[in-house]
Amino acid sequence: MPLPADRTALDLLDAHLEALWDGTDLPLPQGPVSLAAEGGGELVHWALDQLRCIPCEPNDAFGRQVGSLLWEFRYRRCPWNAAALRLLDDTYTFAATGPRRYEEWARDVRAVLHRSVPDPRGWVRLDWDRTNATRRTVPAYPFDPPESSQLPGRLYSLEAEAAVAALAIMAEEWQSEPAPVRSRPDRDAVLADARTLLDRYGPTARYWTNATTAASDPAPDFLAAGLQGTESHGFLTSEYLNGLDFLEDLGLIAVSDDEVGVFWSFGAY
């Protein structure tokens, strides 16, 4: 089934802005721009007008302004994007959703970790290492995921509200966090954003985490422990690449009949 025209236009413009931000596209190639403008609505035309006003030189300034435009475009696109950007864009996290194609959902999770499938709805993915050259050596970097047959054995089931709290504390830093979510004045807003993200997967979604505290309790109090008080089975590469050691991580996986969502927080040095 073909995508609706407005969805196609949004996806085209998102990809174009991302390529400009990465420095892999020309400032105004007529193909994607004209196709997006032809099928796009108000948001597409607003973003194209903003893009045309950005000076093409100097290159570094152009890249920064395109990055800001891309952030605003994604933020305005849908409430899910806005919640993801508010909650996780300021911390070293990975957030991506892929299609559910196999009964053995671990295969779908591995596809997301390897960035080999797109978001089924064209919504935002947060991935600091998307263009990291280290991925030529470790394709799933910074992950080193087990084989799909072994992956479920490294995870523990979570109840829905515990999953919300696990995702919420990913807004914290692993080291020297001055304001844990539990004590923030916007605590309820942070939890609401986490709930918005997980609502995407529907009321029958199942949740798993690599946090060892869930081994004996599917409803641990992640909020009280905070990110620094949470121990987990590691899913990250142990190789010293790109100047970073990965020593801590917390992951959350959501599985519905149609999609798998992967959210991960990294402690790197």
Short mmCIF file of C-alpha atoms in Angstrom, two decimals:
data_model
loop_
_atom_site.label_atom_id
_atom_site.label_comp_id
_atom_site.label_asym_id
_atom_site.label_seq_id
_atom_site.Cartn_x
_atom_site.Cartn_y
_atom_site.Cartn_z
CA MET A 1 0.00 0.00 0.00
CA PRO A 2 1.51 3.39 -0.96
CA LEU A 3 2.06 5.98 1.75
CA PRO A 4 -0.28 9.00 1.94
CA ALA A 5 1.05 12.00 0.02
CA ASP A 6 1.54 14.10 3.15
CA ARG A 7 3.48 11.31 4.88
CA THR A 8 5.68 10.87 1.81
CA ALA A 9 6.38 14.60 1.70
CA LEU A 10 7.25 14.70 5.40
CA ASP A 11 9.57 11.70 5.05
CA LEU A 12 11.29 13.18 1.99
CA LEU A 13 11.92 16.49 3.69
CA ASP A 14 13.12 14.84 6.89
CA ALA A 15 15.64 12.77 4.92
CA HIS A 16 16.75 15.82 2.94
CA LEU A 17 17.30 17.95 6.05
CA GLU A 18 19.17 15.14 7.74
CA ALA A 19 21.44 14.74 4.71
CA LEU A 20 22.13 18.47 4.70
CA TRP A 21 22.93 18.34 8.40
CA ASP A 22 25.32 15.44 7.77
CA GLY A 23 26.92 17.31 4.88
CA THR A 24 26.01 14.61 2.37
CA ASP A 25 23.51 16.57 0.27
CA LEU A 26 23.52 19.78 -1.72
CA PRO A 27 21.72 22.76 -0.17
CA LEU A 28 18.68 22.71 -2.49
CA PRO A 29 18.49 19.70 -4.83
CA GLN A 30 15.33 20.14 -6.85
CA GLY A 31 14.17 16.52 -6.78
CA PRO A 32 13.39 15.98 -3.08
CA VAL A 33 12.43 19.62 -2.54
CA SER A 34 9.93 19.77 -5.39
CA LEU A 35 8.44 16.39 -4.48
CA ALA A 36 8.05 17.43 -0.84
CA ALA A 37 6.56 20.80 -1.78
CA GLU A 38 4.10 19.19 -4.19
CA GLY A 39 2.68 16.75 -1.66
CA GLY A 40 3.32 18.61 1.57
CA GLY A 41 1.08 20.55 3.89
CA GLU A 42 1.65 23.57 6.06
CA LEU A 43 4.59 22.11 8.01
CA VAL A 44 6.49 21.13 4.85
CA HIS A 45 6.04 24.55 3.29
CA TRP A 46 7.07 26.27 6.52
CA ALA A 47 10.27 24.21 6.72
CA LEU A 48 11.12 24.80 3.05
CA ASP A 49 10.65 28.55 3.49
CA GLN A 50 12.95 28.45 6.52
CA LEU A 51 15.53 26.41 4.63
CA ARG A 52 15.62 28.85 1.71
CA CYS A 53 16.46 31.66 4.15
CA ILE A 54 19.56 29.93 5.56
CA PRO A 55 22.80 31.21 3.99
CA CYS A 56 24.77 28.37 2.39
CA GLU A 57 28.09 29.68 3.67
CA PRO A 58 30.03 29.35 5.84
CA ASN A 59 29.48 25.59 5.88
CA ASP A 60 29.68 25.13 9.65
CA ALA A 61 27.09 27.83 10.29
CA PHE A 62 24.86 26.35 7.59
CA GLY A 63 25.08 22.93 9.23
CA ARG A 64 24.20 24.30 12.66
CA GLN A 65 21.17 26.19 11.37
CA VAL A 66 19.95 23.20 9.36
CA GLY A 67 20.32 21.05 12.49
CA SER A 68 18.16 23.50 14.43
CA LEU A 69 15.58 23.53 11.65
CA LEU A 70 15.53 19.72 11.54
CA TRP A 71 14.97 19.59 15.31
CA GLU A 72 12.08 22.06 15.08
CA PHE A 73 10.58 20.28 12.06
CA ARG A 74 10.63 16.95 13.87
CA TYR A 75 9.30 18.51 17.07
CA ARG A 76 6.31 19.98 15.23
CA ARG A 77 5.62 16.84 13.20
CA CYS A 78 3.78 14.91 15.90
CA PRO A 79 3.35 14.73 19.70
CA TRP A 80 5.42 11.51 19.87
CA ASN A 81 8.41 13.25 18.32
CA ALA A 82 8.02 16.20 20.67
CA ALA A 83 7.94 13.93 23.73
CA ALA A 84 11.02 12.00 22.55
CA LEU A 85 13.01 15.19 21.95
CA ARG A 86 12.00 16.76 25.26
CA LEU A 87 12.78 13.62 27.24
CA LEU A 88 15.91 12.18 25.64
CA ASP A 89 17.58 14.60 23.25
CA ASP A 90 19.94 16.05 25.89
CA THR A 91 21.36 12.74 27.13
CA TYR A 92 23.43 10.00 25.48
CA THR A 93 20.59 7.74 24.48
CA PHE A 94 19.34 5.61 21.61
CA ALA A 95 15.64 5.58 20.78
CA ALA A 96 14.32 3.81 17.70
CA THR A 97 11.34 1.79 16.56
CA GLY A 98 11.21 -0.89 13.89
CA PRO A 99 8.55 -3.10 12.35
CA ARG A 100 7.52 -6.39 13.91
CA ARG A 101 8.24 -8.95 11.19
CA TYR A 102 8.99 -12.15 13.11
CA GLU A 103 7.29 -14.21 15.77
CA GLU A 104 10.70 -14.28 17.43
CA TRP A 105 10.71 -10.57 18.32
CA ALA A 106 14.39 -10.62 19.31
CA ARG A 107 15.19 -10.74 15.59
CA ASP A 108 13.31 -7.47 15.14
CA VAL A 109 15.16 -5.92 18.09
CA ARG A 110 18.50 -6.86 16.56
CA ALA A 111 17.43 -5.25 13.28
CA VAL A 112 16.74 -2.00 15.16
CA LEU A 113 20.10 -2.15 16.96
CA HIS A 114 21.84 -2.62 13.60
CA ARG A 115 19.85 0.30 12.06
CA SER A 116 18.75 -1.98 9.22
CA VAL A 117 15.03 -1.07 9.36
CA PRO A 118 13.26 2.32 9.27
CA ASP A 119 10.69 3.63 11.69
CA PRO A 120 7.35 2.30 10.37
CA ARG A 121 5.69 5.69 10.86
CA GLY A 122 8.59 7.90 9.83
CA TRP A 123 8.91 9.35 13.33
CA VAL A 124 12.08 10.58 14.98
CA ARG A 125 14.98 8.29 15.89
CA LEU A 126 17.59 9.45 18.39
CA ASP A 127 20.98 7.99 17.59
CA TRP A 128 24.20 9.83 18.41
CA ASP A 129 26.22 7.18 16.59
CA ARG A 130 24.16 7.00 13.40
CA THR A 131 27.03 8.33 11.26
CA ASN A 132 29.90 7.28 13.54
CA ALA A 133 32.75 5.86 11.44
CA THR A 134 33.29 3.29 14.20
CA ARG A 135 30.28 1.42 12.83
CA ARG A 136 32.48 0.22 9.98
CA THR A 137 34.25 -1.91 12.59
CA VAL A 138 31.33 -2.60 14.93
CA PRO A 139 28.13 -2.31 12.81
CA ALA A 140 25.77 -2.07 15.79
CA TYR A 141 28.04 0.37 17.70
CA PRO A 142 27.80 1.15 20.56
CA PHE A 143 25.89 -2.11 20.98
CA ASP A 144 27.30 -5.61 20.92
CA PRO A 145 23.98 -7.45 21.08
CA PRO A 146 23.79 -11.19 21.62
CA GLU A 147 22.32 -13.44 18.96
CA SER A 148 18.54 -13.39 18.78
CA SER A 149 18.33 -16.84 20.38
CA GLN A 150 20.26 -15.56 23.41
CA LEU A 151 18.88 -12.04 23.67
CA PRO A 152 15.68 -12.79 25.67
CA GLY A 153 17.78 -14.60 28.28
CA ARG A 154 19.58 -11.31 29.04
CA LEU A 155 16.31 -9.46 29.69
CA TYR A 156 13.63 -9.32 32.39
CA SER A 157 9.93 -8.64 32.04
CA LEU A 158 8.52 -5.32 33.28
CA GLU A 159 5.04 -4.15 34.15
CA ALA A 160 3.83 -1.14 32.18
CA GLU A 161 4.22 1.50 34.91
CA ALA A 162 7.71 0.27 35.75
CA ALA A 163 8.55 0.58 32.05
CA VAL A 164 7.38 4.21 32.13
CA ALA A 165 9.66 4.92 35.11
CA ALA A 166 12.62 3.13 33.49
CA LEU A 167 12.24 5.29 30.41
CA ALA A 168 11.79 8.46 32.47
CA ILE A 169 15.09 8.08 34.31
CA MET A 170 16.90 7.93 30.97
CA ALA A 171 16.50 11.72 31.10
CA GLU A 172 19.19 11.63 33.81
CA GLU A 173 22.98 11.57 33.46
CA TRP A 174 24.95 8.56 34.66
CA GLN A 175 27.52 10.70 36.44
CA SER A 176 27.06 13.81 38.57
CA GLU A 177 23.34 14.14 37.96
CA PRO A 178 22.32 17.33 39.82
CA ALA A 179 18.58 16.74 39.57
CA PRO A 180 17.26 13.16 39.52
CA VAL A 181 13.80 12.89 38.01
CA ARG A 182 12.29 11.98 41.39
CA SER A 183 13.16 15.44 42.75
CA ARG A 184 12.58 17.60 39.69
CA PRO A 185 9.78 20.17 39.72
CA ASP A 186 8.70 18.84 36.31
CA ARG A 187 8.69 15.23 37.49
CA ASP A 188 5.10 14.67 36.36
CA ALA A 189 5.81 16.17 32.92
CA VAL A 190 8.83 13.88 32.50
CA LEU A 191 6.72 10.85 33.37
CA ALA A 192 3.98 12.07 31.01
CA ASP A 193 6.47 12.23 28.13
CA ALA A 194 7.69 8.71 28.91
CA ARG A 195 4.10 7.50 28.98
CA THR A 196 3.41 9.18 25.62
CA LEU A 197 6.33 7.32 24.07
CA LEU A 198 5.17 3.94 25.35
CA ASP A 199 1.51 4.56 24.53
CA ARG A 200 2.57 4.24 20.90
CA TYR A 201 2.85 0.47 21.36
CA GLY A 202 -0.68 0.04 22.65
CA PRO A 203 -2.29 -1.39 25.79
CA THR A 204 -1.20 -4.96 25.10
CA ALA A 205 2.50 -4.18 24.62
CA ARG A 206 5.04 -6.20 26.57
CA TYR A 207 8.17 -4.70 28.08
CA TRP A 208 11.64 -5.98 28.89
CA THR A 209 14.73 -4.46 30.47
CA ASN A 210 18.34 -5.45 31.07
CA ALA A 211 18.16 -4.00 34.62
CA THR A 212 19.01 -6.76 37.07
CA THR A 213 16.67 -5.33 39.72
CA ALA A 214 13.79 -6.63 37.58
CA ALA A 215 15.04 -10.22 37.89
CA SER A 216 13.04 -10.71 41.09
CA ASP A 217 10.37 -8.03 40.67
CA PRO A 218 8.62 -6.93 37.44
CA ALA A 219 7.74 -3.60 39.06
CA PRO A 220 10.95 -2.18 40.58
CA ASP A 221 10.99 1.43 41.71
CA PHE A 222 13.28 2.90 39.04
CA LEU A 223 12.30 6.42 40.00
CA ALA A 224 13.53 6.03 43.58
CA ALA A 225 16.81 4.43 42.51
CA GLY A 226 17.50 6.80 39.64
CA LEU A 227 19.86 6.04 36.81
CA GLN A 228 22.98 5.94 39.01
CA GLY A 229 21.38 3.37 41.30
CA THR A 230 20.42 0.95 38.54
CA GLU A 231 22.58 -2.08 37.69
CA SER A 232 22.19 -3.91 34.40
CA HIS A 233 23.48 -6.64 32.13
CA GLY A 234 25.61 -4.86 29.55
CA PHE A 235 24.62 -4.86 25.87
CA LEU A 236 27.45 -2.56 24.77
CA THR A 237 30.75 -3.17 23.01
CA SER A 238 33.76 -3.67 25.24
CA GLU A 239 36.12 -2.50 22.51
CA TYR A 240 37.86 0.81 23.09
CA LEU A 241 36.91 2.74 19.99
CA ASN A 242 36.50 6.39 19.14
CA GLY A 243 37.98 7.42 22.48
CA LEU A 244 35.12 6.08 24.61
CA ASP A 245 34.74 3.33 27.20
CA PHE A 246 31.19 2.11 27.85
CA LEU A 247 30.75 0.95 31.43
CA GLU A 248 27.04 1.45 32.15
CA ASP A 249 23.78 1.09 30.29
CA LEU A 250 20.06 0.76 30.85
CA GLY A 251 17.76 -0.56 28.16
CA LEU A 252 14.03 -0.85 27.67
CA ILE A 253 12.35 -2.83 24.90
CA ALA A 254 8.68 -2.53 23.97
CA VAL A 255 7.04 -5.22 21.84
CA SER A 256 3.62 -4.95 20.22
CA ASP A 257 2.01 -6.98 17.45
CA ASP A 258 3.23 -4.47 14.86
CA GLU A 259 6.34 -2.75 16.23
CA VAL A 260 9.34 -3.06 18.51
CA GLY A 261 10.68 -0.02 20.35
CA VAL A 262 14.22 0.14 21.72
CA PHE A 263 15.30 2.78 24.25
CA TRP A 264 18.80 2.77 25.71
CA SER A 265 20.87 5.02 27.97
CA PHE A 266 24.67 4.93 27.92
CA GLY A 267 27.30 5.79 30.50
CA ALA A 268 30.51 6.57 28.57
CA TYR A 269 33.92 7.89 29.58
#
